Amino acid sequence: MRVSASAVSLNVRDVAASSGFLQEQFGFREEMAADGFASLTRDDVGLNVIFLRCGLPTLPVEQRDVHAAGMILAFVVDDLEGELARLERAGVAITMPLTTEEWGERAFQVRDPNGVIVQLVDWNG
C-alpha cells in the first residue's frame, strides 16, 4: 500500500466557524470548500483537517449526526510558551493549562467554536 495523503475528518455543526478558527488562530488555509464541507491545510503539516457539517446525506446514516466530541487535534510546535501567550493575547480561552507529563510531553488545549479540542504540544526529550 502507498499512502499519498492524510486527513482527519470531523463532523461539526458550523463548518465555517471551525474553519475560520483554524485559519485565524493557527495559520491554516482552506484548500477546498463547499456547502457543509471545508478542507484545510498548512504547508508544514502532513495532513488536511476536514470539517463536515453534521447531518450531511453523503455520510452513512450511522455517522451523520455523530459530532467530533472527544477528538483532539494535536500539533507539535517549536515555541509552546510563545503560542500560549499569543493565543491568550488573542482572547482565546485556554481550556487545559500548560501541563507537563512524566513521559516528557508538555501541552495545553483550546477549543474551537464547535467544541473541537486543539492541543499544542512539545517534548522535553
PDB file of N, CA, C and O in Angstrom, residues 2 36 112 114:
ATOM      1  N   ARG A   2       0.511   2.203  -0.797  1.00  0.00           N
ATOM      2  CA  ARG A   2       1.164   3.503  -0.825  1.00  0.00           C
ATOM      3  C   ARG A   2       0.147   4.541  -0.377  1.00  0.00           C
ATOM      4  O   ARG A   2      -0.945   4.609  -0.921  1.00  0.00           O
ATOM      5  N   GLY A  36     -21.304  22.817   3.555  1.00  0.00           N
ATOM      6  CA  GLY A  36     -21.176  21.738   4.532  1.00  0.00           C
ATOM      7  C   GLY A  36     -19.838  21.040   4.548  1.00  0.00           C
ATOM      8  O   GLY A  36     -19.692  19.999   5.180  1.00  0.00           O
ATOM      9  N   ASP A 112     -12.325  25.054  19.673  1.00  0.00           N
ATOM     10  CA  ASP A 112     -12.869  25.907  18.613  1.00  0.00           C
ATOM     11  C   ASP A 112     -14.347  26.189  18.915  1.00  0.00           C
ATOM     12  O   ASP A 112     -14.894  25.676  19.898  1.00  0.00           O
ATOM     13  N   ASN A 114     -17.004  25.038  17.831  1.00  0.00           N
ATOM     14  CA  ASN A 114     -17.829  23.825  17.856  1.00  0.00           C
ATOM     15  C   ASN A 114     -17.420  22.862  18.960  1.00  0.00           C
ATOM     16  O   ASN A 114     -17.943  21.750  19.044  1.00  0.00           O
TER      17      ASN A 114
END
